[in-house]
CSV table of C-alpha atoms and ligand atoms in Angstrom, one decimal:
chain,number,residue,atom,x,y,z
B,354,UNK,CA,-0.2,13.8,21.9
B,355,UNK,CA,-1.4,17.0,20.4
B,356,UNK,CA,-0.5,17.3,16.5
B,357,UNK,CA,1.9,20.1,16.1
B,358,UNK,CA,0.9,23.5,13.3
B,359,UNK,CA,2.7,21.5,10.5
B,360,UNK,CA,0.5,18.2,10.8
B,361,UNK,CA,-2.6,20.2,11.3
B,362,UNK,CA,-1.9,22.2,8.4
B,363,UNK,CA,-1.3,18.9,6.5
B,364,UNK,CA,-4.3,17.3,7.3
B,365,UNK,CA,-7.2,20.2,7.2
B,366,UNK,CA,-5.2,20.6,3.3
B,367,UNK,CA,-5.7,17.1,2.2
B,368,UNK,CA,-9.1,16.8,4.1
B,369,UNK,CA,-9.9,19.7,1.6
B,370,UNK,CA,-8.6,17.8,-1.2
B,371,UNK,CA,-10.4,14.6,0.1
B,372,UNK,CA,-13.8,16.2,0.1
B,373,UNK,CA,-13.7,18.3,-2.7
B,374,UNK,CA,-11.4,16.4,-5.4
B,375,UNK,CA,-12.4,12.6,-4.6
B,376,UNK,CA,-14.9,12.5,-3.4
B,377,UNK,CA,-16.8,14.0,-6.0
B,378,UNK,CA,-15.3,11.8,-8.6
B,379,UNK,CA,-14.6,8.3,-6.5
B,380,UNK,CA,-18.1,6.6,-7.4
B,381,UNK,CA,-17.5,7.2,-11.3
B,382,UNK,CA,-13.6,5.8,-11.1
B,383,UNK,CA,-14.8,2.7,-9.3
B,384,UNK,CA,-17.4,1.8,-12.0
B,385,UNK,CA,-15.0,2.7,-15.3
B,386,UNK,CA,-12.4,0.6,-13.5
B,387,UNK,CA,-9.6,2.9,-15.3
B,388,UNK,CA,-6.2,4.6,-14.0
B,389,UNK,CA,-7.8,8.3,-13.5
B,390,UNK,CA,-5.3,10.1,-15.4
B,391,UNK,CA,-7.3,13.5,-15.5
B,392,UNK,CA,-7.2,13.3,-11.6
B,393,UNK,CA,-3.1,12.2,-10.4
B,394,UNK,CA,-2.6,14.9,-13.1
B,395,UNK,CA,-4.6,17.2,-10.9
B,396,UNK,CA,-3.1,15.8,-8.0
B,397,UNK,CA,0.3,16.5,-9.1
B,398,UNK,CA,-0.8,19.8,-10.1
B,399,UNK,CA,-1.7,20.8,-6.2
B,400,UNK,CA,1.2,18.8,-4.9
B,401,UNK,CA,-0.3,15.9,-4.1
B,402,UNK,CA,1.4,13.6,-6.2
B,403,UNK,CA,4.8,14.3,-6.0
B,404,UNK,CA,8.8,13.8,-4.7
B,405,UNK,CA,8.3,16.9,-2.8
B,406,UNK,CA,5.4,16.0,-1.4
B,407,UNK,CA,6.3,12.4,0.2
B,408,UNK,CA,9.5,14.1,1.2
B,409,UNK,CA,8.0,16.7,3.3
B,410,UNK,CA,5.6,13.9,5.0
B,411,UNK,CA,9.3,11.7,5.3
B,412,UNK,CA,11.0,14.3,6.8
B,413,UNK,CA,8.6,14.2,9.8
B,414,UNK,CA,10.6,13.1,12.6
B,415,UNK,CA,7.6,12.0,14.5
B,416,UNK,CA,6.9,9.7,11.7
B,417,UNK,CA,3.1,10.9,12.2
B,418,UNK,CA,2.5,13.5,8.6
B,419,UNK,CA,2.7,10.2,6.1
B,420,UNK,CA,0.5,8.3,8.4
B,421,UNK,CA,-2.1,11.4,8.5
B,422,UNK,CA,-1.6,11.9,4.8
B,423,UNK,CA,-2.7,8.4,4.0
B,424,UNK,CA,-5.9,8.8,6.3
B,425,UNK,CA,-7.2,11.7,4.7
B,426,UNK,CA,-6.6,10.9,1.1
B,427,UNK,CA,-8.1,7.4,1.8
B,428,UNK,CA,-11.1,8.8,3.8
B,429,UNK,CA,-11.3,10.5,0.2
B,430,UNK,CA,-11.4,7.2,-1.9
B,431,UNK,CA,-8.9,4.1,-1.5
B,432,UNK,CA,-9.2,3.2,-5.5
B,433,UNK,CA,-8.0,7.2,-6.1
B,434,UNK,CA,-5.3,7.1,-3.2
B,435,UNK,CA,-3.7,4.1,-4.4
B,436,UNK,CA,-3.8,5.1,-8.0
B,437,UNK,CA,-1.5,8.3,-6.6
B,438,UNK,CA,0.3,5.8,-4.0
B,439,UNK,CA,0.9,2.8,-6.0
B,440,UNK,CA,4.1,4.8,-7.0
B,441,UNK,CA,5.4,4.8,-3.7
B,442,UNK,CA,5.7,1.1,-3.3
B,443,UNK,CA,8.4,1.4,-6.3
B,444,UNK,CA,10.0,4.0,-4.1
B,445,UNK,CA,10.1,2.4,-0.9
B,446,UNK,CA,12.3,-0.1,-2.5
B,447,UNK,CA,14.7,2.1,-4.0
B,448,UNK,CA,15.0,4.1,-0.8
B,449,UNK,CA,15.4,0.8,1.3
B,450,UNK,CA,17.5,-1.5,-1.3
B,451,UNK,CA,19.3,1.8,-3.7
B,452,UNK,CA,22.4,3.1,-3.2
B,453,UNK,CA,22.2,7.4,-2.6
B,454,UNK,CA,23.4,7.4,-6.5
B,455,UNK,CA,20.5,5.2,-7.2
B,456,UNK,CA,18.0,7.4,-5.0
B,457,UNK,CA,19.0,10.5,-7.1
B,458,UNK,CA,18.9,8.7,-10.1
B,459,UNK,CA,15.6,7.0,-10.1
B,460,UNK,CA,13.0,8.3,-7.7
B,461,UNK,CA,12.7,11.3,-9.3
B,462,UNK,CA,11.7,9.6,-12.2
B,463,UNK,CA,9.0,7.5,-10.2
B,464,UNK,CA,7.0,10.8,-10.4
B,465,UNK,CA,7.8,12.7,-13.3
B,466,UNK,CA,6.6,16.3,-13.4
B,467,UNK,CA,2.6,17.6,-13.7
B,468,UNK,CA,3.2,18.0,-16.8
B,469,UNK,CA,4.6,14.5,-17.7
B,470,UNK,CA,3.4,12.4,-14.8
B,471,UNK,CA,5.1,8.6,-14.3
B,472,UNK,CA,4.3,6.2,-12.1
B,473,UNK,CA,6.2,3.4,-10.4
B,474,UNK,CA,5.4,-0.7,-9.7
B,475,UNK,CA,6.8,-2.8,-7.2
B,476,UNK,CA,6.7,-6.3,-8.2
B,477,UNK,CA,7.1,-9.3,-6.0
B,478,UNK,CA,4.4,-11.3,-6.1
B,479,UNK,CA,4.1,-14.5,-8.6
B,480,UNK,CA,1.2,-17.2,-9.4
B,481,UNK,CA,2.8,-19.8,-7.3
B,482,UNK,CA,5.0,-17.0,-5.2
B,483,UNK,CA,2.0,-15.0,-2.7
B,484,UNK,CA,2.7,-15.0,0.5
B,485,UNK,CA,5.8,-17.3,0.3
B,486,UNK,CA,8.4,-14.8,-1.0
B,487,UNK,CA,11.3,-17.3,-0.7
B,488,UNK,CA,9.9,-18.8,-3.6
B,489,UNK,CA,10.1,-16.6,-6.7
B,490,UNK,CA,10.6,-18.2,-9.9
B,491,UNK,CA,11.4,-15.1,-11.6
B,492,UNK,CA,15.1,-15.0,-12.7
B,493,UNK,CA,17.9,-13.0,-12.8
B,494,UNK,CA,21.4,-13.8,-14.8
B,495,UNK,CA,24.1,-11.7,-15.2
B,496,UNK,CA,25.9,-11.3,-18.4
B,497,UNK,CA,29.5,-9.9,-17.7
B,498,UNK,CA,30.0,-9.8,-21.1
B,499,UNK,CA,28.0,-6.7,-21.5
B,500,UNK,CA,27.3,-5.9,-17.8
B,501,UNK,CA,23.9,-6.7,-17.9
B,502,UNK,CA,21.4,-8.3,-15.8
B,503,UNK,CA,18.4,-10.7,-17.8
B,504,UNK,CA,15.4,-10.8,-16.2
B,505,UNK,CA,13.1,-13.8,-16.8
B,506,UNK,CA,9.5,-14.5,-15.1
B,507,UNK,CA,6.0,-13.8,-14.1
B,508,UNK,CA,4.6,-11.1,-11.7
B,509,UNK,CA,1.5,-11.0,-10.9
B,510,UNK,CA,-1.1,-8.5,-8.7
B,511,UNK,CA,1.1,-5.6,-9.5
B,512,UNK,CA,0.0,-2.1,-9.0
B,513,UNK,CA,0.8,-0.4,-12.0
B,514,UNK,CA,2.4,-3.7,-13.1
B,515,UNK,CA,2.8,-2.7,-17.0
B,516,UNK,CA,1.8,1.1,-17.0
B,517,UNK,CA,4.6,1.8,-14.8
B,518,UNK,CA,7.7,4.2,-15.8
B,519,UNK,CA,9.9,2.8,-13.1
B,520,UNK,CA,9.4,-1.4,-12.1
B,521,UNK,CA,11.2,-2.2,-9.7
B,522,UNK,CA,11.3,-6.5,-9.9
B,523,UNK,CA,12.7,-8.8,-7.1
B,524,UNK,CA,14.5,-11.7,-8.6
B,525,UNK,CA,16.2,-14.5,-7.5
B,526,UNK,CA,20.2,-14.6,-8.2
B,527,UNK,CA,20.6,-18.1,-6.4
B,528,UNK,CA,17.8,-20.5,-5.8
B,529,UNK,CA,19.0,-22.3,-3.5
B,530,UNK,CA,19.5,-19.2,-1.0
B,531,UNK,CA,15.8,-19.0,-0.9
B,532,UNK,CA,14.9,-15.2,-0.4
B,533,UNK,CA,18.6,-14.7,0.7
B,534,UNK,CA,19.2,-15.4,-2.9
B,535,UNK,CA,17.0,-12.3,-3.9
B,536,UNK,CA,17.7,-9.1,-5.0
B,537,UNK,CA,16.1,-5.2,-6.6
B,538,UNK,CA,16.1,-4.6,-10.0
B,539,UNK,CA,14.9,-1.5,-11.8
B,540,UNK,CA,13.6,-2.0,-15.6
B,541,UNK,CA,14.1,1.3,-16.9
B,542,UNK,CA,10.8,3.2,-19.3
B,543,UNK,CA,11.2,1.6,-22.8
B,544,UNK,CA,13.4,-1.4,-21.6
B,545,UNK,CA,12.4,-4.4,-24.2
B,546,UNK,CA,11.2,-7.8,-22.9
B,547,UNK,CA,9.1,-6.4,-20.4
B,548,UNK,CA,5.3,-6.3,-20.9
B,549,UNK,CA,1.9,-6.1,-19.0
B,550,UNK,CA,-0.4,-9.6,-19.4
B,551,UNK,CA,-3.7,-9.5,-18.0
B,552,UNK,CA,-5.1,-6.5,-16.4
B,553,UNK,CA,-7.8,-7.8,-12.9
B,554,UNK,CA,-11.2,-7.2,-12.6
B,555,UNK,CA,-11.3,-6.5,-8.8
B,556,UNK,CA,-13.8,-6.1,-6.4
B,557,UNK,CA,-12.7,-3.1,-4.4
B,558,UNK,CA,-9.9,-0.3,-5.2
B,559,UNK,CA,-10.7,-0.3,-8.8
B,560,UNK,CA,-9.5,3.0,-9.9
B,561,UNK,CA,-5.8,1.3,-9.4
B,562,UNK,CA,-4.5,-0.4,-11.9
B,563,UNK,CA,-3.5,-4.3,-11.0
B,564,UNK,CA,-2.0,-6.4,-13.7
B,565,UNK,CA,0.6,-9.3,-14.1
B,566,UNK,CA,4.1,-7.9,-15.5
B,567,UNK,CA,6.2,-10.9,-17.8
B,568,UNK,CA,9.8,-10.5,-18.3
B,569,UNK,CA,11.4,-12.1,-21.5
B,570,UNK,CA,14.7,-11.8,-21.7
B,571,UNK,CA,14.6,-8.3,-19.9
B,572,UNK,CA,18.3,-7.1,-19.9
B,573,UNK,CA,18.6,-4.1,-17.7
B,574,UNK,CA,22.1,-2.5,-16.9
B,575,UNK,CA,24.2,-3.4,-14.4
B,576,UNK,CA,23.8,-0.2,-12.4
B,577,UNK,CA,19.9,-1.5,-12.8
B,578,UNK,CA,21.1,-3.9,-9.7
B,579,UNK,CA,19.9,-1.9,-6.3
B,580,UNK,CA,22.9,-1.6,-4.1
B,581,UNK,CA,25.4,-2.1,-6.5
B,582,UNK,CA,27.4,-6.1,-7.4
B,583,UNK,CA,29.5,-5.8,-4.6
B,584,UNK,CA,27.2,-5.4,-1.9
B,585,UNK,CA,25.3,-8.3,-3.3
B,586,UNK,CA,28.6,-10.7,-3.9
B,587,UNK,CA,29.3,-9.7,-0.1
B,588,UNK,CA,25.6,-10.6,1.0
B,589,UNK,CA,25.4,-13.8,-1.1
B,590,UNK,CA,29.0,-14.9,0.2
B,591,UNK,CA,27.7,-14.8,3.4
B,592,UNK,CA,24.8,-16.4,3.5
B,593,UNK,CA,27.1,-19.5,1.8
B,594,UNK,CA,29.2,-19.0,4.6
B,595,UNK,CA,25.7,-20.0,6.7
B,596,UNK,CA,26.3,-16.3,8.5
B,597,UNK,CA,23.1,-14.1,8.6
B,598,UNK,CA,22.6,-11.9,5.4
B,599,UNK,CA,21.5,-8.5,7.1
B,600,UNK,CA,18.3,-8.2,5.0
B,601,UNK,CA,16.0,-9.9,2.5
B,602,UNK,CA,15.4,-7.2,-0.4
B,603,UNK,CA,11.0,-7.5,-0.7
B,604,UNK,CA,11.0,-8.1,3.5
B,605,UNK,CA,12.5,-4.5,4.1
B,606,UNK,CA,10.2,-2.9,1.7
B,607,UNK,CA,7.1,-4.2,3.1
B,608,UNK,CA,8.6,-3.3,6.8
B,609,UNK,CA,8.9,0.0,6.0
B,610,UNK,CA,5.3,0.1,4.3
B,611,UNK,CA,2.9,-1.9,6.5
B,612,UNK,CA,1.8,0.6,8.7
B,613,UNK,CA,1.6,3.2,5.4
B,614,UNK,CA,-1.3,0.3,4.3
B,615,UNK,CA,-3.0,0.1,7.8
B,616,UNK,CA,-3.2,4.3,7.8
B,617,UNK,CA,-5.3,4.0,4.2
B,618,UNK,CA,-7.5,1.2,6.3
B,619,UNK,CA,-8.6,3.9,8.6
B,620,UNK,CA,-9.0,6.2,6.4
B,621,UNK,CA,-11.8,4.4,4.9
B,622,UNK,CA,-12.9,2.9,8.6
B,623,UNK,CA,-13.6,6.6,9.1
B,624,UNK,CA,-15.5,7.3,6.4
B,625,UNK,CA,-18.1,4.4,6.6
B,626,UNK,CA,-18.7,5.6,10.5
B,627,UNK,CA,-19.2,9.0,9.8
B,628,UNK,CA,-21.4,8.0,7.3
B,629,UNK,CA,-23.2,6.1,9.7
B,630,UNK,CA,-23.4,8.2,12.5
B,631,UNK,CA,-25.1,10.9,10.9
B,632,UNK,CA,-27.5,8.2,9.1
B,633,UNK,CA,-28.7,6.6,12.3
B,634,UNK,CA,-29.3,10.1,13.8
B,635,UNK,CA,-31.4,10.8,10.9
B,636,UNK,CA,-33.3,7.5,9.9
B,637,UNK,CA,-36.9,7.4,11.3
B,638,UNK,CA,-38.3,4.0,12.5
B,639,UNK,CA,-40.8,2.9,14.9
B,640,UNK,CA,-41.2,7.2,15.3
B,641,UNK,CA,-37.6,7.8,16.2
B,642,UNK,CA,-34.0,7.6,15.4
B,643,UNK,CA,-32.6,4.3,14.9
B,644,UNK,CA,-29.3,5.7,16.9
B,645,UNK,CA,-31.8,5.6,19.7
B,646,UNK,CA,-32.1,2.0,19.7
B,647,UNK,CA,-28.8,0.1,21.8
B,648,UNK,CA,-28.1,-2.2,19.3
B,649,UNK,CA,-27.3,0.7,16.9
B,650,UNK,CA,-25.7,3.1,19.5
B,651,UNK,CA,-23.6,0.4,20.6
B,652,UNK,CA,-22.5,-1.1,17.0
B,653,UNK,CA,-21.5,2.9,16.4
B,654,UNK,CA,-19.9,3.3,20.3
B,655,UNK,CA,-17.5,-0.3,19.3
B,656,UNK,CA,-16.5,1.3,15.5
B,657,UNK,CA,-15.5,4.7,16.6
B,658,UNK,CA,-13.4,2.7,19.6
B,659,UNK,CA,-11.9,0.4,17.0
B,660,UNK,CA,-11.1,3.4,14.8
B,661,UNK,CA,-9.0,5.3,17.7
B,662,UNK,CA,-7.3,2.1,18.6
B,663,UNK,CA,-6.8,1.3,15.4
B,664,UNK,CA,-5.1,4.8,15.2
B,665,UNK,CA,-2.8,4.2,17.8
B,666,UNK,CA,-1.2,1.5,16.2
B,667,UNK,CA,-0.5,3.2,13.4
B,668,UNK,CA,0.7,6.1,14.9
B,669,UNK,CA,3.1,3.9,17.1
B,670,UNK,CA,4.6,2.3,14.7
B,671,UNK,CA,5.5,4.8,12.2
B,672,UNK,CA,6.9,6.9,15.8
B,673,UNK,CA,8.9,4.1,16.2
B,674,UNK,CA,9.9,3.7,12.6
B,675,UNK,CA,10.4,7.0,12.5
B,676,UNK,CA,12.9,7.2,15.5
B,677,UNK,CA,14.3,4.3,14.6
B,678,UNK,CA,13.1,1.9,17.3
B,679,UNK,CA,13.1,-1.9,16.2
B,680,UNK,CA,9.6,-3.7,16.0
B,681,UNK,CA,10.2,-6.4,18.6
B,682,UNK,CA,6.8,-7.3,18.9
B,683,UNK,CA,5.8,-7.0,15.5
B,684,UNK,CA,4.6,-3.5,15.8
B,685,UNK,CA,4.1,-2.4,11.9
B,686,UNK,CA,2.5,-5.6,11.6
B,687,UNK,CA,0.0,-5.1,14.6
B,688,UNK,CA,-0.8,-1.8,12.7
B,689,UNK,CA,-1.7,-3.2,9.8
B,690,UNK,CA,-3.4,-6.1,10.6
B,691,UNK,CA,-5.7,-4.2,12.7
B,692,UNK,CA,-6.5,-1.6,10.8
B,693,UNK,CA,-6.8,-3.5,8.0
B,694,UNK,CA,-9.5,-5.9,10.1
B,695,UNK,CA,-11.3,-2.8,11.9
B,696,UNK,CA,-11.9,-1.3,8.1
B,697,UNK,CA,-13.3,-4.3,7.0
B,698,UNK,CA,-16.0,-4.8,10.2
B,699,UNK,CA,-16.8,-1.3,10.5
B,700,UNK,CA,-17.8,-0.9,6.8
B,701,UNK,CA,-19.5,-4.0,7.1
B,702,UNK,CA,-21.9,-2.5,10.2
B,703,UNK,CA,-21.6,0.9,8.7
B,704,UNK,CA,-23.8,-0.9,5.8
B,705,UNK,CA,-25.6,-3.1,8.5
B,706,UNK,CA,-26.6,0.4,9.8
B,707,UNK,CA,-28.2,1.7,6.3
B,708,UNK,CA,-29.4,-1.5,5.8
B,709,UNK,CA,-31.5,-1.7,2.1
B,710,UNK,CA,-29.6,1.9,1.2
B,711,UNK,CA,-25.8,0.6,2.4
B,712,UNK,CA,-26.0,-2.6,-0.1
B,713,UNK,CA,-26.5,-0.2,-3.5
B,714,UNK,CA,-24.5,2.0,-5.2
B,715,UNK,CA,-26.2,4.9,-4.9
B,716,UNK,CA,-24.7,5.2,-1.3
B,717,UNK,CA,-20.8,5.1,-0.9
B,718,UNK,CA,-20.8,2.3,2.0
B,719,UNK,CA,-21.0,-0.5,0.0
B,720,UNK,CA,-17.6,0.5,-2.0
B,721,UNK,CA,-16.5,1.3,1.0
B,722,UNK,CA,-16.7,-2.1,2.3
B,723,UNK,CA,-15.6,-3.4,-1.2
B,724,UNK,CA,-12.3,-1.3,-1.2
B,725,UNK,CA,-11.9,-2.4,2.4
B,726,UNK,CA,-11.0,-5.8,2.0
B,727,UNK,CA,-7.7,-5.9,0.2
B,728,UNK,CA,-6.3,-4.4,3.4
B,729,UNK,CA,-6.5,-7.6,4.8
B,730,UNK,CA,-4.7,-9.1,1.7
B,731,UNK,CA,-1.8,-7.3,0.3
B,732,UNK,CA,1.2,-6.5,1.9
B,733,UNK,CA,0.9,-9.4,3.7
B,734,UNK,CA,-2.1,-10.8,4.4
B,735,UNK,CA,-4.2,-11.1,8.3
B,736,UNK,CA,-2.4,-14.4,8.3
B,737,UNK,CA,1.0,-13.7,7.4
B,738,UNK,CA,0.7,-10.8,10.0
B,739,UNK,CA,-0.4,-12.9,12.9
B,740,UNK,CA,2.8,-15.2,12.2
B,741,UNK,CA,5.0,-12.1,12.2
B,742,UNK,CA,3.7,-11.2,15.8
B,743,UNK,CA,3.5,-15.0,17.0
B,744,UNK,CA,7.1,-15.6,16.3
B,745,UNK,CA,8.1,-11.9,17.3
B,746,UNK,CA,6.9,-12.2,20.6
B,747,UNK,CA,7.8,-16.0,21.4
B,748,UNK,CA,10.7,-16.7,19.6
B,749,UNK,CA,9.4,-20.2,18.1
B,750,UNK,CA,9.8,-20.7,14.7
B,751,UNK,CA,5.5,-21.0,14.6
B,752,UNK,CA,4.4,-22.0,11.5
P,145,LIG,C1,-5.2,-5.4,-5.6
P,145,LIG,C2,-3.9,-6.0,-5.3
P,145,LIG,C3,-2.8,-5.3,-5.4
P,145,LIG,C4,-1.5,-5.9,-5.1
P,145,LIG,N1,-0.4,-5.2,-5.3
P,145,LIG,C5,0.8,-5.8,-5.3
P,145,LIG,C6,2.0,-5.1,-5.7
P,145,LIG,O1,2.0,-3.9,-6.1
P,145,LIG,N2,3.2,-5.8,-5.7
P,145,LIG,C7,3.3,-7.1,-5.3
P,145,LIG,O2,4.3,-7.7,-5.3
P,145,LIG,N3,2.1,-7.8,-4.9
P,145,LIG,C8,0.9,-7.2,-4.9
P,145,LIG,N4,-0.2,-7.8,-4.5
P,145,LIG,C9,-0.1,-9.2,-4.1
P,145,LIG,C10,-0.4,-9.5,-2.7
P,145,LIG,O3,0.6,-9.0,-1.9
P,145,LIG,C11,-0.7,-11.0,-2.5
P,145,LIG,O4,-1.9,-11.2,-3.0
P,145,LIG,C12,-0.6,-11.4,-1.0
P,145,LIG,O5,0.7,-11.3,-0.6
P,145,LIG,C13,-1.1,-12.8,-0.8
P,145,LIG,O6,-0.6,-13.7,-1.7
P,145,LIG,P1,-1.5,-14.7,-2.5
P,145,LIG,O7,-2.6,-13.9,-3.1
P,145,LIG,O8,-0.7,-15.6,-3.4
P,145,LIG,O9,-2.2,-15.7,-1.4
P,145,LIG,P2,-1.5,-17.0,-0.8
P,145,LIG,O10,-0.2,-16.7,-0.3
P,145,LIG,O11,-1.7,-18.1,-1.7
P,145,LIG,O12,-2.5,-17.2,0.5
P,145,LIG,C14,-3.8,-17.7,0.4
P,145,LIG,C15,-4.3,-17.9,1.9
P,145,LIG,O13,-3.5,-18.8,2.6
P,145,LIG,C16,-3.0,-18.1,3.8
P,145,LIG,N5,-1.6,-18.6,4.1
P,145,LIG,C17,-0.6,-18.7,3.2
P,145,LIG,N6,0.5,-19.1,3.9
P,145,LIG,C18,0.2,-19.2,5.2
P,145,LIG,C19,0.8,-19.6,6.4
P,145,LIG,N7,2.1,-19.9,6.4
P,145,LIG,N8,0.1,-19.6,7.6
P,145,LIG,C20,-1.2,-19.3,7.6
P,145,LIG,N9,-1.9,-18.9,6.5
P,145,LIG,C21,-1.2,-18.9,5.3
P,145,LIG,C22,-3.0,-16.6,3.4
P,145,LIG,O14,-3.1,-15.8,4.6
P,145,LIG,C23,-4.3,-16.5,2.6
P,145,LIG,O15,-5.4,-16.5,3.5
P,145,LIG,C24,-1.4,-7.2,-4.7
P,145,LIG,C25,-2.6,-8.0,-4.6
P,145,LIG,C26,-3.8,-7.4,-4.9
P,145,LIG,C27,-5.1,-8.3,-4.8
C-alpha cells in the first residue's frame, strides 16, 4: 500500500502549492465571493491548472494520483480547488459521452493556455430537475435543415454556469424516454442564446462561481451533439424497442466523478484535524492541555479514524475505476458519501475543539466547516447516495 516515487512526488508538490499558494489567499477569496482569476492564472502558470496536468494524474493506472491531487489542493482551500476543478466536470463529460474527434476537439479548449485561461461548466441540474435527472425540462430540437441542434431551458447550481468557455448542457431529445431520452451538448464560446441569470450567494466554497445558465433558442452545430446522431438514433431506437440503452449521458459523468468529490472532502477533513490537534495540545485550561482531557483526545482519536477510513474508500474506488472493476456495491458512491459526511462532522468537532476561536473568522475552521457541507449535496446528495448502495446491494427497486 506504499505510494510509489511518482505519487510522492505529486503530492509533497501540490502540498507545497497548498500551503504556500492557497492558503495564504483562501480567507480573502471566501469573503470577496469572486472567481480568483489572478490565482487559476497562477495555477496554470505552475501546471496546476491544466490538460497536461489532469492527464498525467489520468494516466495513473492505479487510479490513486487524481485522488491524492484533489486532497492536497482541497486541504489548501475547497472554494480555490473548485474554482481550478469546476472545469473538469465539463471534461468528464466529453471524455465519457465524446467521440475521440470530440475529445481532441474540445477539451483542449476547456483549459486554454496560461496565458488565455478558459474554463468549462457542466450543467444538469434544473429548478424543478435536482436530484431527479429523468426530469429535465431543458430541450433539445434538431433542425436538419441546417444541421443544428436548439437548445431551450433552465440550468441552475452550475459551476461556472455562464463564465464558462466550454458548457456542456444535458437535454432531453424525447420526453417520454425519461433520462433515456437525454443527451450531451457542447455550446461553443460566443454561441448566442445562451446567458448566465443569477449568480448564488453560498455559504461555503465561495471562491467558485455558481450561477443558473438559460438557453434561448441556443443553436449549436450538429457535431455540438456528443457521440455523434447515429449513436444517439441507435440508443433512442432501442430504448423504444424497450431493450436497455447502455448508458444515461449525466449518470456516467457523475460515476466517473463521485469519488474525485469525496477526495476534496478529505482534503478539507484533514485540514480541520490538524488544525485541531495542534490547538488542543496547546490550549491551557484548568492548568493543562485540553488534549489531556478524554473527551477531547477521544473526539481527535474518532476524526483521524474517520479520515483514514474515509481514505480507503476513496482510494478503492478510483483503483477499481481505474482498473476497470464495476461498482457492484456502489463503491464510488460509498466514497463519496462518506467522505463527504466525515468532512462535515470532523470540521464540526474540529470547531467544537476551539470552541469561542473555531466559530470566527479569524481562524480557518469555521470556513472549513462552511465549505464542508456541499459535499453532502452536489453530485448527488447523502440521500441519493444511500439509494445507490441500497439498490446495488439488494437488487430492489428501494425507493
Ligand atoms: C455549490 C453548488 C454547485 C453545484 N454544481 C453543479 C454543477 O456544476 N452542475 C450541475 O448540474 N449541478 C450542480 N449542482 C446541483 C447539485 O448537484 C444539486 O443541488 C443536487 O443534485 C441536489 O438537487 P436539489 O438541490 O434540487 O435537491 P432535491 O433533489 O430537491 O433534494 C432535496 C432533498 O430531498 C432529498 N431527496 C430527493 N429525492 C429523494 C429520494 N428519492 N429519496 C430520498 N431523499 C430524496 C435530497 O437528498 C435532499 O435532501 C450544484 C449545487 C451547488 C449547491
Amino acid at each position: 500500500m506504499d505510494l510509489n516515487e511518482d505519487q510522492i512526488t505529486l503530492r509533497d508538490w501540490l502540498h507545497g502549492f497548498a500551503l504556500n499558494e492557497m492558503r495564504p489567499i483562501a480567507a480573502e477569496w471566501d469573503e470577496r465571493e469572486e472567481t480568483p482569476w489572478p490565482f487559476i492564472q497562477e495555477a496554470a502558470k505552475l501546471g496546476v491548472y491544466s490538460l497536461e496536468f489532469m492527464m498525467n494524474n489520468f494516466a495513473d493506472k492505479t487510479g490513486l494520483s487524481t485522488m491524492i491531487a484533489l486532497e492536497e489542493l482541497a486541504w489548501g482551500d475547497a472554494g480555490l480547488c473548485m474554482a481550478l476543478m469546476g472545469t473538469t466536470l465539463g471534461v468528464a463529460a466529453i471524455v465519457a459521452n465524446g467521440t475521440p474527434e470530440q475529445q481532441m476537439e474540445w477539451v483542449p479548449q476547456c483549459f486554454g493556455t496560461p496565458e488565455d485561461i478558459k474554463l468549462a461548466a457542466f450543467g444538469v441540474s434544473e429548478p424543478d430537475a435536482g436530484s431527479d435527472v429523468s426530469s429535465l425540462r431543458t430541450r433539445a430540437h434538431y433542425d436538419e435543415a441546417s444541421d443544428e441542434w436548439i437548445l431551450n431551458g433552465t440550468k441552475t447550481w452550475i459551476t461556472n454556469g455562464g463564465i464558462a468557455n466550454v458548457h456542456v448542457i444535458v437535454a432531453s431529445v424525447d420526453p417520454t424516454l425519461a433520462s433515456r431520452g437525454q443527451a450531451s451538448f457542447i455550446v461553443p464560446e460566443g454561441t448566442p442564446g445562451i446567458r448566465m441569470g443569477q449568480k448564488f450567494k453560498k455559504m461555503g466554497i465561495r471562491a467558485s462561481h455558481t450561477a443558473e445558465v438559460i438557453l434561448e433558442d441556443c443553436r449549436v452545430p450538429g457535431r455540438c451533439l456528443l457521440g455523434g446522431k447515429e449513436k444517439l438514433d441507435e440508443k433512442l431506437a432501442r430504448v423504444r424497442e424497450g431493450k436497455k440503452s447502455s448508458s444515461q449521458a449525466a449518470m456516467v459523468t457523475f460515476e466517473a466523478t463521485r469519488p474525485a468529490v469525496g477526495a476534496q472532502a478529505l482534503g478539507i477533513a484533514r485540514a480541520a484535524y490538524e488544525f485541531a490537534l495542534d490547538y488542543a495540545k496547546e490550549r491551557q485550561q484548568f492548568g493543562r492541555a485540553i488534549i489531556e482531557n478524554q473527551a477531547i483526545a477521544f473526539k481527535l482519536a474518532d476524526m483521524k479514524m474517520s479520515i483514514d477510513a474515509a481514505r480507503l474508500l476513496v482510494w478503492r474506488a478510483s483503483w477499481m475505476a481505474a482498473t476497470r472493476k464495476p461498482f457492484v456495491a456502489g463503491e464510488g458512491s460509498m466514497s463519496k458519501l462518506f467522505a463527504g459526511e466525515t468532512a462535515v462532522k470532523v470540521t464540526e468537532e474540529a470547531i467544537q475543539i476551539l470552541g469561542g476561536y473555531g466559530y470566527v473568522r479569524e481562524y480557518p475552521v469555521e470556513r472549513w466547516h462552511r465549505d464542508s457541507k456541499i459535499y453532502t449535496i452536489f453530485e448527488g446528495t447523502s440521500e441519493i447516495q444511500r439509494l445507490i448502495i441500497a439498490r446495488a446491494i439488494s437488487g430492489v427497486h428501494i425507493r
